[in-house]
Coordinates of C-alpha atoms and ligand atoms in Angstrom, one line a residue:
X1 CA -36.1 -18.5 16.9
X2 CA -39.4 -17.6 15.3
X3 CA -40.2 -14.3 15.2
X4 CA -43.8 -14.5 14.2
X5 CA -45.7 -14.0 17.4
X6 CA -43.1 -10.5 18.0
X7 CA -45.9 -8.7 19.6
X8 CA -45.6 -5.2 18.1
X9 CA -46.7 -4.1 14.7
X10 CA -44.6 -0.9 13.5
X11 CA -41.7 -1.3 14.7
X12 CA -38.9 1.6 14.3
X13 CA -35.5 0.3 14.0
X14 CA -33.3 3.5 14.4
X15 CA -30.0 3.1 12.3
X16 CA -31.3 0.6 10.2
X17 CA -28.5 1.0 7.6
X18 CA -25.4 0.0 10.3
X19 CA -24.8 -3.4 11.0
X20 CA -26.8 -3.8 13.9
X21 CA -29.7 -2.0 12.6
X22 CA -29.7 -3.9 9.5
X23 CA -29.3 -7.8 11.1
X24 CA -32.6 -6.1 13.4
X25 CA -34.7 -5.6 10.5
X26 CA -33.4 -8.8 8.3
X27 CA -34.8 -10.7 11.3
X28 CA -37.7 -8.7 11.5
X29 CA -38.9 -9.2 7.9
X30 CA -39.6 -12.8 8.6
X31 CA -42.4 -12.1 10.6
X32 CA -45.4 -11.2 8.7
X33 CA -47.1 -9.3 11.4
X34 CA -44.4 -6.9 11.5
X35 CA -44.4 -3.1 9.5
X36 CA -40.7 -1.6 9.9
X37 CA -40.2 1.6 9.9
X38 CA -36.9 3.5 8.9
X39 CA -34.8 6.1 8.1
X40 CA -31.6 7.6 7.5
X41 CA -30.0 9.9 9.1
X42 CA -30.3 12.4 5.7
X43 CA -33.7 11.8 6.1
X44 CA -34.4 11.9 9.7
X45 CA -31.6 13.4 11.8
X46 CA -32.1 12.1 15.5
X47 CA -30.0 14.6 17.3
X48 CA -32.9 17.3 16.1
X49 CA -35.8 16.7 18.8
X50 CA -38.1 18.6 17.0
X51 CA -37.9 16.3 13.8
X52 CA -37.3 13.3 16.2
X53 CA -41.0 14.6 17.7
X54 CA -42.5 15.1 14.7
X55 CA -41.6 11.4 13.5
X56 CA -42.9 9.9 16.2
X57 CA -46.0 12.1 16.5
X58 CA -46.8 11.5 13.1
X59 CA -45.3 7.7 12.6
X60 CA -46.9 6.7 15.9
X61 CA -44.5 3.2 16.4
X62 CA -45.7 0.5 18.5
X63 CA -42.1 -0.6 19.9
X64 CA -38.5 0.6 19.3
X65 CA -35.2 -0.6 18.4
X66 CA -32.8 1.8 18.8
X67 CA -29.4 1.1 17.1
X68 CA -28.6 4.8 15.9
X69 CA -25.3 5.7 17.0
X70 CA -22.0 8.4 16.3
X71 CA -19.7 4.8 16.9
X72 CA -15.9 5.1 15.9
X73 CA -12.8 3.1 17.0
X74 CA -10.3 5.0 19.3
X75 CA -8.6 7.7 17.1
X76 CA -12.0 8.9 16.2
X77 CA -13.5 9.0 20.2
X78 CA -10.2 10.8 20.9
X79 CA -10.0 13.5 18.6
X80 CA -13.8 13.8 18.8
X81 CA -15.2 13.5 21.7
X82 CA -17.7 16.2 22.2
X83 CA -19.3 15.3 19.2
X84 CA -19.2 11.5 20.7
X85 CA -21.0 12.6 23.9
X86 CA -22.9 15.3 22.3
X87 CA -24.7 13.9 19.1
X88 CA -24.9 10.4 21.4
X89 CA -27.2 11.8 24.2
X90 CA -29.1 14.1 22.1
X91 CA -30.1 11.3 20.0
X92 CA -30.8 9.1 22.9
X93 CA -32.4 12.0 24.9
X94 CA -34.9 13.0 21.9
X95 CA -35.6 9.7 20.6
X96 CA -36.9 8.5 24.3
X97 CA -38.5 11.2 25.4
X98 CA -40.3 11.7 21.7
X99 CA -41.2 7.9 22.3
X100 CA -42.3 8.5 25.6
X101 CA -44.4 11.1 24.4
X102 CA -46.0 9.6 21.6
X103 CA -47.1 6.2 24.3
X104 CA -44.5 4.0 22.2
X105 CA -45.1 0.6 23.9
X106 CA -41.5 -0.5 24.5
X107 CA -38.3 0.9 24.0
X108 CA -35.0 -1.2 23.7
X109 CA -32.2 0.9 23.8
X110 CA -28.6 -0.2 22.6
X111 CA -25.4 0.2 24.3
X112 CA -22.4 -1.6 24.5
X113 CA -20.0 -3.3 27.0
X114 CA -17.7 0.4 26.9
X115 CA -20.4 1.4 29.6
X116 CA -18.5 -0.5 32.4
X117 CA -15.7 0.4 34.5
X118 CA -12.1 0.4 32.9
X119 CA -11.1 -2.0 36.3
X120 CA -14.6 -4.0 36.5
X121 CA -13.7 -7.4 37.7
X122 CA -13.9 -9.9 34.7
X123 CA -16.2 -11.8 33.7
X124 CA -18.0 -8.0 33.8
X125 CA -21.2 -8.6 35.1
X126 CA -24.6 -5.6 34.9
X127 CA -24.2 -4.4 38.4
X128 CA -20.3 -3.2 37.8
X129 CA -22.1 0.0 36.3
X130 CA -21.0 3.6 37.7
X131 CA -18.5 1.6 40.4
X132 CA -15.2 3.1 38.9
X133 CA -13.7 5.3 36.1
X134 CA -14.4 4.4 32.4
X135 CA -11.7 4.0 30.1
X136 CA -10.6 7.2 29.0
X137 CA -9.8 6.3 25.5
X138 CA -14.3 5.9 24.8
X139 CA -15.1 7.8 28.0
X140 CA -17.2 10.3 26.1
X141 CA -19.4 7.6 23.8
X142 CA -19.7 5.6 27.3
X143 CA -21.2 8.7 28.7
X144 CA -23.5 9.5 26.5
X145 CA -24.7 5.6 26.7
X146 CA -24.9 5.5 30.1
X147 CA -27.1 8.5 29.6
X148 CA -29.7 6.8 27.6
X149 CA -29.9 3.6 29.6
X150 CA -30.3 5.4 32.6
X151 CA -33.3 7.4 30.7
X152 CA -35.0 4.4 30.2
X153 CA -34.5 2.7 33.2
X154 CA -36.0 6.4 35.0
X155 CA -38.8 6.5 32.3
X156 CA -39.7 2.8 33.4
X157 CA -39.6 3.5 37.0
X158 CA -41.2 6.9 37.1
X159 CA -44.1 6.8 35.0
X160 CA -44.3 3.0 34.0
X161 CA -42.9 2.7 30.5
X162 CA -41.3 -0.5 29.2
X163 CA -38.0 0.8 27.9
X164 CA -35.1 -0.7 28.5
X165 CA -31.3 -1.6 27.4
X166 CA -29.1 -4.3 26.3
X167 CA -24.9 -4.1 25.8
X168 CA -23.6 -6.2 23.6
X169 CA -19.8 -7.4 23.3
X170 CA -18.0 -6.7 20.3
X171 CA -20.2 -8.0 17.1
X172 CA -19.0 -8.9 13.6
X173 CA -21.0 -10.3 10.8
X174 CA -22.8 -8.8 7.3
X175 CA -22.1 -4.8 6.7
X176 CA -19.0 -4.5 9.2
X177 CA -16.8 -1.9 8.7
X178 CA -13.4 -2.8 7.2
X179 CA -11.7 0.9 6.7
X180 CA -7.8 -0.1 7.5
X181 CA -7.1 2.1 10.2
X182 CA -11.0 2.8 11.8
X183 CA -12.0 -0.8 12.0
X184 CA -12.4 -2.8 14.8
X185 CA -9.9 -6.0 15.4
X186 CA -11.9 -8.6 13.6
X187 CA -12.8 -6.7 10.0
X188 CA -9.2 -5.4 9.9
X189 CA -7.9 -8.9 10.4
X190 CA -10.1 -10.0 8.0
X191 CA -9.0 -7.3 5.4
X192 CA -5.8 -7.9 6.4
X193 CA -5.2 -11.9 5.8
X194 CA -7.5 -11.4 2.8
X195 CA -5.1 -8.9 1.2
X196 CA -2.4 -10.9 2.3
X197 CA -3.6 -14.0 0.1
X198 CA -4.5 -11.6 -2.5
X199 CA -1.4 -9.9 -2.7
X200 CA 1.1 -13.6 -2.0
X201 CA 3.0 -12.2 0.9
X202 CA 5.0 -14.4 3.5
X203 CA 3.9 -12.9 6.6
X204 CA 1.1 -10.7 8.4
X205 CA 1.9 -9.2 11.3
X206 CA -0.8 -8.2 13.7
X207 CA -0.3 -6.1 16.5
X208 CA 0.8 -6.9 20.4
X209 CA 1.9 -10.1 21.8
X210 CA -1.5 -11.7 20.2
X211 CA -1.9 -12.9 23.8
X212 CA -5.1 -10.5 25.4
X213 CA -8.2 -12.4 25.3
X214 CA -11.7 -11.2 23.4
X215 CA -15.4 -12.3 22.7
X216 CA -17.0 -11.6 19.9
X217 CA -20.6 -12.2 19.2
X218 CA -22.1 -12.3 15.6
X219 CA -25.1 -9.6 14.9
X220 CA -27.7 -11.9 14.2
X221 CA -27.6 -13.2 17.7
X222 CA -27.7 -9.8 19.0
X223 CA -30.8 -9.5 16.5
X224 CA -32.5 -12.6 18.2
X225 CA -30.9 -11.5 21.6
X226 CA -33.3 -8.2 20.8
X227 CA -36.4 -9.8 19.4
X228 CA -36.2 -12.5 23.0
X229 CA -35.9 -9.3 25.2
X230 CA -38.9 -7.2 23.9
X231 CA -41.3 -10.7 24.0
X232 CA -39.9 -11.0 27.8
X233 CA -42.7 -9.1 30.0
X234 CA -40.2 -7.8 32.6
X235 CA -36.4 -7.4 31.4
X236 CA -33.9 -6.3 33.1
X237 CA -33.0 -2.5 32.8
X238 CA -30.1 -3.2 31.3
X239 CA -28.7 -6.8 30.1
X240 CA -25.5 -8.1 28.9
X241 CA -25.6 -9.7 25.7
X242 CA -22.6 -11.7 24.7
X243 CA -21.4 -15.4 24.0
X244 CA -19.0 -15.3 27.2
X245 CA -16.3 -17.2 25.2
X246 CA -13.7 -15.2 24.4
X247 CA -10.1 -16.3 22.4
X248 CA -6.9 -14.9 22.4
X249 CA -5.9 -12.5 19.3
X250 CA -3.5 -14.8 18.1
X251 CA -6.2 -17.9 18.2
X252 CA -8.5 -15.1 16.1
X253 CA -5.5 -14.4 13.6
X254 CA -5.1 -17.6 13.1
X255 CA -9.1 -18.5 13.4
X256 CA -9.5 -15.9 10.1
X257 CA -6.2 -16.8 8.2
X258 CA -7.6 -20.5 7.8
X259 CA -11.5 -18.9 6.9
X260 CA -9.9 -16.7 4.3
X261 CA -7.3 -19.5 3.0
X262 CA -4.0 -17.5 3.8
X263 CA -1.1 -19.6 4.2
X264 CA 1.9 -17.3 5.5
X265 CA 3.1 -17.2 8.6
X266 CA 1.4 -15.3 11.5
X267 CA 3.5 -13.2 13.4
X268 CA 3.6 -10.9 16.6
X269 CA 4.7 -7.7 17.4
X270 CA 5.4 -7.3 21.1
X271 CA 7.0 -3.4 20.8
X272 CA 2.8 -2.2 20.1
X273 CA 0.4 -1.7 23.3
X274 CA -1.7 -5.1 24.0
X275 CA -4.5 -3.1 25.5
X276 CA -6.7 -4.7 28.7
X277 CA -5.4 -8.5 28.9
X278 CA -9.1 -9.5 29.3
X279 CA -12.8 -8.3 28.5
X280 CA -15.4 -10.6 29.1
X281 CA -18.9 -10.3 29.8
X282 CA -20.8 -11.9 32.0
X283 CA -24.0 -12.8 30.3
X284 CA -25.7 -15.4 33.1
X285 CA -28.3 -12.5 33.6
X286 CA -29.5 -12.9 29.7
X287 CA -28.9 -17.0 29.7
X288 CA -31.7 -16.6 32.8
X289 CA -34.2 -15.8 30.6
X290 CA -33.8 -18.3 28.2
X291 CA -31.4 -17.4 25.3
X292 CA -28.1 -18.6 24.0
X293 CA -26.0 -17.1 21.2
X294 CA -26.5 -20.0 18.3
X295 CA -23.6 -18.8 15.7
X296 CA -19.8 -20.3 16.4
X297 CA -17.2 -18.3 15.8
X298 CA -15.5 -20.5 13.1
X299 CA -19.2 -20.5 11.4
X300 CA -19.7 -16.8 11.6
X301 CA -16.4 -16.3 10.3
X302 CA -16.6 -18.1 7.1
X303 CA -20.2 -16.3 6.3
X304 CA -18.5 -13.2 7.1
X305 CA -15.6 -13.7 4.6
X306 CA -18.5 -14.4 2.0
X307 CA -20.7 -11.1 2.7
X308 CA -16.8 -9.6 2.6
X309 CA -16.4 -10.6 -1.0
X310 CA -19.8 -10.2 -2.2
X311 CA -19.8 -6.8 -1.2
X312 CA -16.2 -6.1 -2.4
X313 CA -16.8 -7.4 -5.4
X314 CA -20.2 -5.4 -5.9
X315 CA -18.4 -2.1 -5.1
X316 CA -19.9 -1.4 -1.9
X317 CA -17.6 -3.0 0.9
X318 CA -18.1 -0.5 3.9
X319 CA -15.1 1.2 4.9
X320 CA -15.6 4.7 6.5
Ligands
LIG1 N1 -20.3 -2.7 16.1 C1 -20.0 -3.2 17.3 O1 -19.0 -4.0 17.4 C2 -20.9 -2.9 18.5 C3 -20.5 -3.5 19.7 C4 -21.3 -3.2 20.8 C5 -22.4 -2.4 20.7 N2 -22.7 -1.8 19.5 C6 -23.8 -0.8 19.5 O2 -24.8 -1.1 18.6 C7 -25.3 0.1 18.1 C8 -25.3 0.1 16.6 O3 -23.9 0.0 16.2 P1 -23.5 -0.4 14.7 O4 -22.2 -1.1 14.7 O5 -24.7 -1.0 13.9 O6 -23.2 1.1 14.1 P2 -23.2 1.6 12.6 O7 -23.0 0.4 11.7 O8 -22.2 2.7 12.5 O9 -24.7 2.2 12.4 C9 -25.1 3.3 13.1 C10 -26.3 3.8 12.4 O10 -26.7 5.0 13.2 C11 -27.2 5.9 12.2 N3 -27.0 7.3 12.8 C12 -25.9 7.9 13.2 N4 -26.1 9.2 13.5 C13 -27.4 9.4 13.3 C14 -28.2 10.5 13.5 N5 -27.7 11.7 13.9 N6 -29.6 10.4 13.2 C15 -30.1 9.3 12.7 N7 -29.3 8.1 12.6 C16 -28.0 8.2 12.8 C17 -26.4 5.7 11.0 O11 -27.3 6.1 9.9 P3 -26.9 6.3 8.4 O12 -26.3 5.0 7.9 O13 -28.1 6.7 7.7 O14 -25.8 7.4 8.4 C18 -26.1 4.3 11.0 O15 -27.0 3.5 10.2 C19 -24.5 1.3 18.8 O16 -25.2 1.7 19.9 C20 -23.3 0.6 19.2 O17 -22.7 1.2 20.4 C21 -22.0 -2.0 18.4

């Protein structure tokens, strides 16, 4: 998708140095109308309204993109979880209302598909939203999202503004996280079968039976997902964004030991919690409006593995 008639000119793409953030403003930079603005949390703390006011007020952004979050996997939201809910809506609360404030022209706020009900009836679809309990284990992260996209959506319908959400499934591509224990499933298989190859072992064991089922959607469709949704005049309040494939754990163990080249035997360990058998999304709300996830899983992989050793081999592999 071209990007060059993106109708906003300074465009503030919050968290520009995560992976999200950072596939946002790689798209972004191939449209020559566009001026992106950014900065890092030491230099711009968003959970501090006055400084997020003073940005804005001074900065004065046309449109958006807000992909600064706390994230962590579940050993982090558990031992942590007022920071989770705390830093998470402060950040959400000052950045829209500064936005609001300072007549940004659109808003797009990121989520992610932890907002929905632990029991929601699979594929998930938007309107599953507040109908049951969250999962416990990222309850106070899905708060504190729920908070913001429920800000925008009462900003838009209140006084007008065009701000508004999108929740993606879980992503993978260039500037993932691959820290051995905080990662999510795909980096740590990655790691994992890498080091395996690396290191000439027999065997890699991953977790569970291998048999619950995932989707995974590579960040530079989320990126184009983003840059569709703030051309679209009205978009939803809040939009799925997802592939609505999904393959078992096994199939994805298996999917990464033939991208990284490891040729040991795969095996399963059925004594370790599988987790929720299935978590789709349904994403026929987004399809509507004319997009479609363009990257195959097999394809992201393999450019994965390659940002992967670029970056290990430069020194700077993210793993925090
Ligand atoms: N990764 C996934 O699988 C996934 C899936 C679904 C949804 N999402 C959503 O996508 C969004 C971005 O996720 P990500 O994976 O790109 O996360 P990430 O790689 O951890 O990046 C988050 C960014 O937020 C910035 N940040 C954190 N606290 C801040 C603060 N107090 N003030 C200013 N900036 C702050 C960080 O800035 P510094 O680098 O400067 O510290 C970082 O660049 C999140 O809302 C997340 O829920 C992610």
């Amino acid at each position: 998708m071209s990007t060059n008639a993106f109708p906003y000119k300074r465009v503030f793409v919050a968290g520009h140095n995560g992976m999200v953030g950072a596939a946002v403003c790689r798209l972004l930079a191939s449209s020559p109308n566009v001026e992106t603005l950014t900065r890092s949390r030491n230099e711009l703390d968003l959970t501090d309204e006055y400084a997020a006011a003073a940005f804005f007020r001074e900065e004065k952004p046309d449109a958006v993109i807000f992909a600064a979050a706390k994230v962590g996997g579940i050993v982090a939201n558990n031992s942590y979880p007022v920071e989770f809910l705390s830093d998470n809506a402060k950040m959400a609360i000052a950045s829209i209302q500064a936005a609001y404030e300072s007549k940004v022209k659109r808003f797009l706020f990121l989520g992610s598909t932890c907002i929905y009900p632990r029991m929601a009836p699979q594929p998930i679809q938007e309107d599953s939203l507040l109908t049951s309990a969250l999962e416990l284990t990222n309850e106070a992260y899905a708060l504190a999202k729920i908070v913001g996209l429920k800000l925008c959506q009462y900003y838009r319908q209140q006084y007008g503004a065009m701000f508004h959400s999108a929740m993606p499934t879980n992503l993978y591509g260039p500037g993932d996280n691959y820290h051995p224990d905080h990662s999510h499933v795909l980096p740590a298989l990655l790691r994992r079968f890498h080091e395996a190859k690396t290191s000439d072992l027999p065997s890699v064991t991953i977790w569970g039976t291998g048999t619950p089922r995932r989707e995974f959607l590579h960040v530079d469709d989320l990126a184009k997902a983003i840059v569709h949704l703030m051309r679209i005049d009205n978009p939803p309040d809040w939009v799925n964004v997802g592939t609505s494939i999904d393959v078992s754990i096994l199939e994805l163990a298996q999917m990464v030991a033939k991208t990284v080249g490891y040729e040991g035997r795969i095996l399963t360990d059925p004594t370790k919690p599988d987790g929720t058998p299935r978590k789709l999304t349904d994403t026929t709300l987004l399809k509507g409006t004319g997009w479609r996830p363009t990257i195959e899983l097999e394809d992201g992989l393999k450019t994965t593995y390659g940002d992967f050793l670029a970056r290990q081999s430069a020194g700077v592999l993210r793993a925090v």
